[in-house]
Amino acid sequence: MSADTAVPVRGQQPRPAARDSRTRLLERARAALRRAAPALALYTAARLTGMSVMAGWAWWTGRHPRGLLGHSWDGIWYAAIARNGYGLSVPSSHSPGVVFNDLAFFPLFPGLVRLVAALLPVGVVSAGLIVAWSAAGVAAWGIYAVGERLHGQRVGTLLVLLWGLLPHAIVQSMAYTETLMTAFAAWALFAAITGRPLWAGALALLAGLSRPNAIAVAAAVALTAVLAVCRDPRARADWRVWAGAALAPLGWCGYVTWAGWRFGGGPFGYFEVQRLWGSRFDFGADAWRFIRHLFVARDYMAYYMTVAVLAVALIALVLLALDRPPTAVLVYALVLVVIAVGGSSYFASKPRFLLPAFPLLLPAAVAMARARPRTVVVTIGALAGLSFFYGTYLLTVARIPM
């Protein structure tokens, strides 16, 4: 009689033939979290320092950091949706023909804020910060997982740290949707490059409910599935590949369709909502006009920083492509860059639109992993100084929409 079929002694629990799959999954997750712990600790330290610098200056100038982080610009709209649902439309007092309709904002973030506010004894502003900060932690872990998978632990750690020290990284600490989208996007990409198409599709679906540019996640996952079917006969017979590809765009398409009907413009009415906000895709014509304006006139420092960020993003995209990353990673970054560069209006917000495009940082992370320790320390110190003080400027000094 084998050990697997032996009759257990009375009072003794029978031993299972194999470990439960859930237990194995939890063990793998704990091991992955232990490997990511140094990166997450560095990311947390970076963001806490950045918030502390901003908070110190805000208190010095008589403003409350919680209001700046949780109830500024788009954060006001998300808080209103979390409190009252959709239905607010406000004509612009400065731009004739521009109408601000809250249907422009995707539902996942305010929905989670409403849930947290219902479960915890906090208001929607604090709940928004809880959701955003929690999503930032999950996003940092997912970014590490992608970096580790592609280039090892050192690159993964540096990738997370670079993401936390971007010039606009203060947005990662605000009640905005970028961290939520990045969290789902990073893990969707990880699932795609590790051969988990169903998980990739489900996570892409959730990402698609977070932001308009989250269509990049669906494009990356769907194209990966299409290429797998074309290249591998076994993938054609795998229902998970087809199901993942079908799930990926459902979140984004579902909300866009619903919002269009709710607005009264049919299935494409959402794009009219965006047009009334002054936002449309014009293949970069408006961005180019604004850049030319900056060369002949003086304007806010944030606009010049935007030009620098866009230039670096385009160079980073070329370097990323030359490194030949997995299709999902390259397509995701490419679509985000195209949307950010090709969209009209809100020029100063373009770097924020690129915050989820963490694969653009891979070439820099790889280069730093090969550099001397002193070079890495000096580079990180310079980036930290820029991130902390520029983030403080954006929230407490600049008078332009983020």
Short mmCIF file of N, CA, C and O in Angstrom, two decimals, residues 7-111:
data_model
loop_
_atom_site.label_atom_id
_atom_site.label_comp_id
_atom_site.label_asym_id
_atom_site.label_seq_id
_atom_site.Cartn_x
_atom_site.Cartn_y
_atom_site.Cartn_z
N VAL A 7 -4.44 4.32 4.95
CA VAL A 7 -5.55 4.76 5.79
C VAL A 7 -4.99 5.56 6.96
O VAL A 7 -4.08 5.09 7.65
N PRO A 8 -5.47 6.76 7.21
CA PRO A 8 -4.91 7.57 8.28
C PRO A 8 -5.23 7.02 9.66
O PRO A 8 -6.26 6.38 9.85
N VAL A 9 -4.33 7.23 10.58
CA VAL A 9 -4.56 6.83 11.97
C VAL A 9 -5.65 7.69 12.55
O VAL A 9 -5.79 8.87 12.22
N ARG A 10 -6.49 7.10 13.44
CA ARG A 10 -7.59 7.85 14.03
C ARG A 10 -7.06 9.07 14.76
O ARG A 10 -6.10 8.99 15.52
N GLY A 11 -7.73 10.21 14.52
CA GLY A 11 -7.32 11.47 15.13
C GLY A 11 -6.26 12.21 14.35
O GLY A 11 -5.84 13.29 14.75
N GLN A 12 -5.81 11.62 13.25
CA GLN A 12 -4.78 12.26 12.43
C GLN A 12 -5.36 12.64 11.08
O GLN A 12 -6.09 11.85 10.47
N GLN A 13 -5.07 13.87 10.60
CA GLN A 13 -5.60 14.34 9.33
C GLN A 13 -4.88 13.63 8.19
O GLN A 13 -3.67 13.44 8.23
N PRO A 14 -5.60 13.20 7.16
CA PRO A 14 -4.94 12.57 6.02
C PRO A 14 -4.10 13.57 5.25
O PRO A 14 -4.47 14.73 5.10
N ARG A 15 -2.95 13.13 4.78
CA ARG A 15 -2.08 13.99 3.99
C ARG A 15 -2.58 14.08 2.56
O ARG A 15 -2.88 13.05 1.96
N PRO A 16 -2.68 15.28 2.00
CA PRO A 16 -3.12 15.40 0.61
C PRO A 16 -2.06 14.87 -0.32
O PRO A 16 -0.87 14.88 -0.02
N ALA A 17 -2.48 14.38 -1.48
CA ALA A 17 -1.53 13.85 -2.45
C ALA A 17 -0.65 14.95 -3.01
O ALA A 17 0.48 14.73 -3.38
N ALA A 18 -1.15 16.18 -3.10
CA ALA A 18 -0.37 17.32 -3.61
C ALA A 18 -0.84 18.57 -2.89
O ALA A 18 -1.94 18.62 -2.33
N ARG A 19 0.01 19.56 -2.89
CA ARG A 19 -0.36 20.83 -2.24
C ARG A 19 -1.50 21.48 -2.99
O ARG A 19 -1.60 21.40 -4.20
N ASP A 20 -2.32 22.13 -2.22
CA ASP A 20 -3.43 22.85 -2.82
C ASP A 20 -2.89 23.97 -3.70
O ASP A 20 -1.92 24.64 -3.37
N SER A 21 -3.51 24.17 -4.86
CA SER A 21 -3.03 25.18 -5.81
C SER A 21 -3.05 26.58 -5.22
O SER A 21 -2.18 27.41 -5.52
N ARG A 22 -4.03 26.84 -4.35
CA ARG A 22 -4.08 28.16 -3.73
C ARG A 22 -2.89 28.38 -2.81
O ARG A 22 -2.32 29.48 -2.77
N THR A 23 -2.50 27.34 -2.09
CA THR A 23 -1.33 27.45 -1.22
C THR A 23 -0.08 27.71 -2.02
O THR A 23 0.76 28.55 -1.66
N ARG A 24 0.08 27.01 -3.14
CA ARG A 24 1.24 27.23 -3.98
C ARG A 24 1.27 28.64 -4.53
O ARG A 24 2.32 29.27 -4.63
N LEU A 25 0.09 29.13 -4.91
CA LEU A 25 0.01 30.49 -5.44
C LEU A 25 0.42 31.51 -4.38
O LEU A 25 1.16 32.45 -4.67
N LEU A 26 -0.05 31.31 -3.14
CA LEU A 26 0.31 32.23 -2.06
C LEU A 26 1.80 32.18 -1.76
O LEU A 26 2.44 33.20 -1.49
N GLU A 27 2.37 30.99 -1.82
CA GLU A 27 3.81 30.87 -1.58
C GLU A 27 4.62 31.59 -2.66
O GLU A 27 5.61 32.26 -2.36
N ARG A 28 4.18 31.46 -3.92
CA ARG A 28 4.88 32.16 -4.99
C ARG A 28 4.74 33.67 -4.83
O ARG A 28 5.70 34.42 -5.09
N ALA A 29 3.55 34.11 -4.42
CA ALA A 29 3.33 35.55 -4.23
C ALA A 29 4.21 36.09 -3.10
O ALA A 29 4.80 37.18 -3.22
N ARG A 30 4.32 35.33 -2.00
CA ARG A 30 5.17 35.77 -0.89
C ARG A 30 6.64 35.83 -1.32
O ARG A 30 7.36 36.76 -0.95
N ALA A 31 7.07 34.83 -2.08
CA ALA A 31 8.46 34.84 -2.56
C ALA A 31 8.71 36.03 -3.48
O ALA A 31 9.75 36.69 -3.40
N ALA A 32 7.75 36.31 -4.37
CA ALA A 32 7.90 37.45 -5.27
C ALA A 32 7.92 38.76 -4.50
O ALA A 32 8.68 39.68 -4.83
N LEU A 33 7.09 38.86 -3.47
CA LEU A 33 7.05 40.08 -2.66
C LEU A 33 8.35 40.27 -1.89
O LEU A 33 8.84 41.40 -1.75
N ARG A 34 8.95 39.17 -1.41
CA ARG A 34 10.24 39.28 -0.72
C ARG A 34 11.33 39.79 -1.66
O ARG A 34 12.15 40.63 -1.28
N ARG A 35 11.31 39.32 -2.90
CA ARG A 35 12.31 39.80 -3.86
C ARG A 35 12.09 41.27 -4.19
O ARG A 35 13.04 42.02 -4.43
N ALA A 36 10.82 41.68 -4.22
CA ALA A 36 10.50 43.06 -4.58
C ALA A 36 10.64 44.02 -3.40
O ALA A 36 10.60 45.24 -3.61
N ALA A 37 10.79 43.51 -2.19
CA ALA A 37 10.77 44.35 -0.99
C ALA A 37 11.79 45.50 -1.05
O ALA A 37 11.44 46.65 -0.71
N PRO A 38 13.04 45.28 -1.44
CA PRO A 38 13.98 46.43 -1.50
C PRO A 38 13.51 47.52 -2.46
O PRO A 38 13.62 48.71 -2.16
N ALA A 39 12.98 47.12 -3.61
CA ALA A 39 12.49 48.10 -4.57
C ALA A 39 11.31 48.87 -4.01
O ALA A 39 11.22 50.10 -4.15
N LEU A 40 10.40 48.17 -3.34
CA LEU A 40 9.23 48.83 -2.77
C LEU A 40 9.63 49.77 -1.63
O LEU A 40 9.03 50.83 -1.46
N ALA A 41 10.65 49.38 -0.85
CA ALA A 41 11.12 50.24 0.23
C ALA A 41 11.73 51.52 -0.34
O ALA A 41 11.48 52.63 0.17
N LEU A 42 12.54 51.39 -1.39
CA LEU A 42 13.12 52.58 -2.01
C LEU A 42 12.05 53.47 -2.61
O LEU A 42 12.10 54.71 -2.51
N TYR A 43 11.05 52.85 -3.26
CA TYR A 43 9.96 53.63 -3.86
C TYR A 43 9.19 54.39 -2.77
O TYR A 43 8.89 55.58 -2.93
N THR A 44 8.88 53.70 -1.68
CA THR A 44 8.15 54.34 -0.59
C THR A 44 8.93 55.51 -0.01
O THR A 44 8.38 56.58 0.26
N ALA A 45 10.24 55.31 0.18
CA ALA A 45 11.07 56.39 0.71
C ALA A 45 11.08 57.59 -0.24
O ALA A 45 11.01 58.75 0.21
N ALA A 46 11.17 57.32 -1.53
CA ALA A 46 11.18 58.41 -2.51
C ALA A 46 9.89 59.20 -2.47
O ALA A 46 9.89 60.44 -2.44
N ARG A 47 8.76 58.50 -2.47
CA ARG A 47 7.49 59.21 -2.50
C ARG A 47 7.19 59.92 -1.18
O ARG A 47 6.62 61.01 -1.16
N LEU A 48 7.55 59.31 -0.05
CA LEU A 48 7.34 59.99 1.23
C LEU A 48 8.19 61.25 1.33
O LEU A 48 7.73 62.28 1.85
N THR A 49 9.41 61.19 0.82
CA THR A 49 10.26 62.38 0.83
C THR A 49 9.68 63.46 -0.07
O THR A 49 9.64 64.65 0.31
N GLY A 50 9.23 63.06 -1.25
CA GLY A 50 8.63 64.03 -2.15
C GLY A 50 7.40 64.69 -1.55
O GLY A 50 7.22 65.93 -1.67
N MET A 51 6.55 63.90 -0.90
CA MET A 51 5.36 64.47 -0.26
C MET A 51 5.74 65.37 0.91
O MET A 51 5.10 66.39 1.16
N SER A 52 6.79 64.99 1.64
CA SER A 52 7.22 65.80 2.79
C SER A 52 7.73 67.16 2.34
O SER A 52 7.44 68.19 2.98
N VAL A 53 8.50 67.18 1.27
CA VAL A 53 8.99 68.46 0.74
C VAL A 53 7.82 69.34 0.32
O VAL A 53 7.75 70.54 0.65
N MET A 54 6.87 68.74 -0.39
CA MET A 54 5.69 69.50 -0.83
C MET A 54 4.88 69.97 0.36
O MET A 54 4.42 71.12 0.42
N ALA A 55 4.68 69.07 1.35
CA ALA A 55 3.87 69.44 2.51
C ALA A 55 4.50 70.57 3.30
O ALA A 55 3.81 71.49 3.78
N GLY A 56 5.83 70.52 3.46
CA GLY A 56 6.49 71.59 4.19
C GLY A 56 6.29 72.95 3.54
O GLY A 56 6.00 73.95 4.22
N TRP A 57 6.43 72.99 2.22
CA TRP A 57 6.22 74.26 1.53
C TRP A 57 4.75 74.68 1.55
O TRP A 57 4.44 75.87 1.68
N ALA A 58 3.84 73.71 1.44
CA ALA A 58 2.42 74.04 1.47
C ALA A 58 2.04 74.66 2.81
O ALA A 58 1.34 75.68 2.87
N TRP A 59 2.47 74.06 3.92
CA TRP A 59 2.17 74.62 5.24
C TRP A 59 2.81 76.00 5.40
O TRP A 59 2.24 76.90 6.01
N TRP A 60 4.01 76.18 4.85
CA TRP A 60 4.69 77.47 4.95
C TRP A 60 3.89 78.56 4.24
O TRP A 60 3.89 79.72 4.67
N THR A 61 3.21 78.19 3.16
CA THR A 61 2.42 79.17 2.40
C THR A 61 0.95 79.18 2.80
O THR A 61 0.13 79.79 2.12
N GLY A 62 0.60 78.46 3.87
CA GLY A 62 -0.75 78.52 4.40
C GLY A 62 -1.77 77.61 3.74
O GLY A 62 -2.98 77.86 3.85
N ARG A 63 -1.31 76.56 3.07
CA ARG A 63 -2.24 75.62 2.45
C ARG A 63 -2.07 74.24 3.05
O ARG A 63 -1.01 73.90 3.58
N HIS A 64 -3.13 73.44 2.95
CA HIS A 64 -3.11 72.11 3.55
C HIS A 64 -2.70 71.07 2.51
O HIS A 64 -3.31 70.99 1.43
N PRO A 65 -1.69 70.25 2.80
CA PRO A 65 -1.24 69.25 1.81
C PRO A 65 -2.33 68.26 1.41
O PRO A 65 -2.38 67.83 0.26
N ARG A 66 -3.20 67.89 2.35
CA ARG A 66 -4.25 66.93 2.02
C ARG A 66 -5.16 67.47 0.93
O ARG A 66 -5.55 66.74 0.00
N GLY A 67 -5.50 68.74 0.99
CA GLY A 67 -6.34 69.32 -0.05
C GLY A 67 -5.64 69.39 -1.39
O GLY A 67 -6.25 69.14 -2.43
N LEU A 68 -4.34 69.72 -1.37
CA LEU A 68 -3.59 69.79 -2.62
C LEU A 68 -3.46 68.42 -3.27
O LEU A 68 -3.57 68.29 -4.50
N LEU A 69 -3.24 67.40 -2.47
CA LEU A 69 -3.05 66.05 -3.01
C LEU A 69 -4.38 65.38 -3.36
O LEU A 69 -4.46 64.63 -4.34
N GLY A 70 -5.41 65.63 -2.58
CA GLY A 70 -6.65 64.88 -2.75
C GLY A 70 -7.79 65.61 -3.39
O GLY A 70 -8.79 65.00 -3.78
N HIS A 71 -7.67 66.95 -3.54
CA HIS A 71 -8.83 67.71 -4.04
C HIS A 71 -8.37 68.86 -4.92
O HIS A 71 -8.78 70.01 -4.74
N SER A 72 -7.51 68.53 -5.90
CA SER A 72 -7.03 69.53 -6.85
C SER A 72 -7.35 69.07 -8.27
O SER A 72 -7.24 67.88 -8.57
N TRP A 73 -7.72 70.02 -9.13
CA TRP A 73 -7.93 69.76 -10.54
C TRP A 73 -8.85 68.55 -10.76
O TRP A 73 -9.97 68.56 -10.31
N ASP A 74 -8.37 67.50 -11.43
CA ASP A 74 -9.23 66.35 -11.70
C ASP A 74 -9.69 65.66 -10.43
O ASP A 74 -10.73 65.00 -10.41
N GLY A 75 -8.92 65.78 -9.34
CA GLY A 75 -9.33 65.18 -8.08
C GLY A 75 -10.67 65.71 -7.60
O GLY A 75 -11.43 64.99 -6.93
N ILE A 76 -10.98 66.96 -7.92
CA ILE A 76 -12.29 67.52 -7.55
C ILE A 76 -13.41 66.79 -8.29
O ILE A 76 -14.47 66.48 -7.72
N TRP A 77 -13.19 66.50 -9.57
CA TRP A 77 -14.19 65.79 -10.36
C TRP A 77 -14.39 64.36 -9.85
O TRP A 77 -15.53 63.89 -9.72
N TYR A 78 -13.30 63.68 -9.54
CA TYR A 78 -13.42 62.30 -9.06
C TYR A 78 -14.15 62.26 -7.72
O TYR A 78 -14.98 61.37 -7.48
N ALA A 79 -13.87 63.23 -6.85
CA ALA A 79 -14.57 63.27 -5.56
C ALA A 79 -16.06 63.51 -5.75
O ALA A 79 -16.90 62.90 -5.08
N ALA A 80 -16.42 64.39 -6.69
CA ALA A 80 -17.83 64.67 -6.95
C ALA A 80 -18.55 63.44 -7.50
O ALA A 80 -19.69 63.14 -7.12
N ILE A 81 -17.89 62.70 -8.40
CA ILE A 81 -18.50 61.48 -8.95
C ILE A 81 -18.67 60.44 -7.85
O ILE A 81 -19.69 59.74 -7.78
N ALA A 82 -17.66 60.32 -6.98
CA ALA A 82 -17.75 59.36 -5.88
C ALA A 82 -18.90 59.70 -4.94
O ALA A 82 -19.58 58.80 -4.41
N ARG A 83 -19.15 60.98 -4.74
CA ARG A 83 -20.23 61.39 -3.84
C ARG A 83 -21.61 61.25 -4.50
O ARG A 83 -22.55 60.72 -3.89
N ASN A 84 -21.74 61.72 -5.72
CA ASN A 84 -23.06 61.91 -6.32
C ASN A 84 -23.31 61.12 -7.59
O ASN A 84 -24.41 61.20 -8.14
N GLY A 85 -22.32 60.40 -8.10
CA GLY A 85 -22.49 59.73 -9.38
C GLY A 85 -22.30 60.71 -10.53
O GLY A 85 -21.93 61.88 -10.34
N TYR A 86 -22.58 60.23 -11.73
CA TYR A 86 -22.42 61.07 -12.93
C TYR A 86 -23.62 62.00 -13.11
O TYR A 86 -24.71 61.75 -12.59
N GLY A 87 -23.41 63.08 -13.87
CA GLY A 87 -24.50 63.99 -14.17
C GLY A 87 -24.14 65.46 -14.11
O GLY A 87 -24.98 66.32 -14.34
N LEU A 88 -22.86 65.78 -13.83
CA LEU A 88 -22.45 67.18 -13.71
C LEU A 88 -21.87 67.67 -15.03
O LEU A 88 -21.02 67.03 -15.64
N SER A 89 -22.34 68.83 -15.48
CA SER A 89 -21.85 69.46 -16.70
C SER A 89 -21.69 70.95 -16.43
O SER A 89 -22.65 71.61 -15.98
N VAL A 90 -20.49 71.50 -16.68
CA VAL A 90 -20.20 72.89 -16.33
C VAL A 90 -19.59 73.59 -17.54
O VAL A 90 -18.51 73.22 -17.99
N PRO A 91 -20.24 74.60 -18.09
CA PRO A 91 -19.63 75.39 -19.18
C PRO A 91 -18.41 76.16 -18.68
O PRO A 91 -18.40 76.66 -17.56
N SER A 92 -17.40 76.26 -19.52
CA SER A 92 -16.20 76.98 -19.14
C SER A 92 -16.47 78.48 -19.12
O SER A 92 -17.14 79.02 -20.01
N SER A 93 -15.93 79.14 -18.10
CA SER A 93 -16.10 80.59 -17.99
C SER A 93 -15.01 81.33 -18.75
O SER A 93 -15.07 82.56 -18.89
N HIS A 94 -13.99 80.61 -19.24
CA HIS A 94 -12.87 81.25 -19.92
C HIS A 94 -12.80 80.92 -21.42
O HIS A 94 -12.29 81.71 -22.19
N SER A 95 -13.31 79.75 -21.80
CA SER A 95 -13.21 79.30 -23.19
C SER A 95 -14.60 79.07 -23.76
O SER A 95 -15.25 78.08 -23.41
N PRO A 96 -15.10 79.96 -24.60
CA PRO A 96 -16.43 79.77 -25.20
C PRO A 96 -16.50 78.47 -26.00
O PRO A 96 -15.57 78.12 -26.73
N GLY A 97 -17.59 77.75 -25.83
CA GLY A 97 -17.78 76.49 -26.54
C GLY A 97 -17.25 75.27 -25.81
O GLY A 97 -17.54 74.14 -26.20
N VAL A 98 -16.47 75.49 -24.76
CA VAL A 98 -15.93 74.37 -23.98
C VAL A 98 -16.90 74.06 -22.85
O VAL A 98 -17.31 74.94 -22.09
N VAL A 99 -17.29 72.78 -22.75
CA VAL A 99 -18.22 72.32 -21.72
C VAL A 99 -17.59 71.14 -20.99
O VAL A 99 -17.23 70.14 -21.62
N PHE A 100 -17.45 71.27 -19.69
CA PHE A 100 -16.84 70.21 -18.88
C PHE A 100 -17.93 69.27 -18.39
O PHE A 100 -18.75 69.64 -17.55
N ASN A 101 -17.93 68.04 -18.90
CA ASN A 101 -18.90 67.03 -18.52
C ASN A 101 -18.18 65.90 -17.80
O ASN A 101 -17.14 65.42 -18.26
N ASP A 102 -18.73 65.46 -16.65
CA ASP A 102 -18.01 64.46 -15.86
C ASP A 102 -17.99 63.07 -16.51
O ASP A 102 -17.29 62.17 -16.03
N LEU A 103 -18.72 62.87 -17.61
CA LEU A 103 -18.64 61.60 -18.32
C LEU A 103 -17.27 61.38 -18.96
O LEU A 103 -16.95 60.27 -19.38
N ALA A 104 -16.45 62.43 -19.01
CA ALA A 104 -15.09 62.28 -19.54
C ALA A 104 -14.23 61.42 -18.64
O ALA A 104 -13.21 60.88 -19.07
N PHE A 105 -14.64 61.27 -17.37
CA PHE A 105 -13.83 60.53 -16.39
C PHE A 105 -14.33 59.10 -16.25
O PHE A 105 -15.52 58.87 -16.02
N PHE A 106 -13.42 58.16 -16.37
CA PHE A 106 -13.78 56.74 -16.32
C PHE A 106 -14.15 56.32 -14.90
O PHE A 106 -13.74 56.96 -13.92
N PRO A 107 -14.91 55.24 -14.73
CA PRO A 107 -15.61 55.00 -13.46
C PRO A 107 -14.87 54.21 -12.39
O PRO A 107 -15.29 54.21 -11.24
N LEU A 108 -13.79 53.52 -12.71
CA LEU A 108 -13.22 52.60 -11.73
C LEU A 108 -12.69 53.32 -10.50
O LEU A 108 -12.95 52.91 -9.36
N PHE A 109 -11.92 54.39 -10.70
CA PHE A 109 -11.36 55.09 -9.55
C PHE A 109 -12.43 55.68 -8.64
O PHE A 109 -12.43 55.40 -7.43
N PRO A 110 -13.38 56.47 -9.16
CA PRO A 110 -14.41 56.99 -8.24
C PRO A 110 -15.27 55.88 -7.62
O PRO A 110 -15.75 56.03 -6.49
N GLY A 111 -15.44 54.78 -8.35
CA GLY A 111 -16.19 53.67 -7.77
C GLY A 111 -15.46 53.08 -6.57
O GLY A 111 -16.08 52.77 -5.54
#
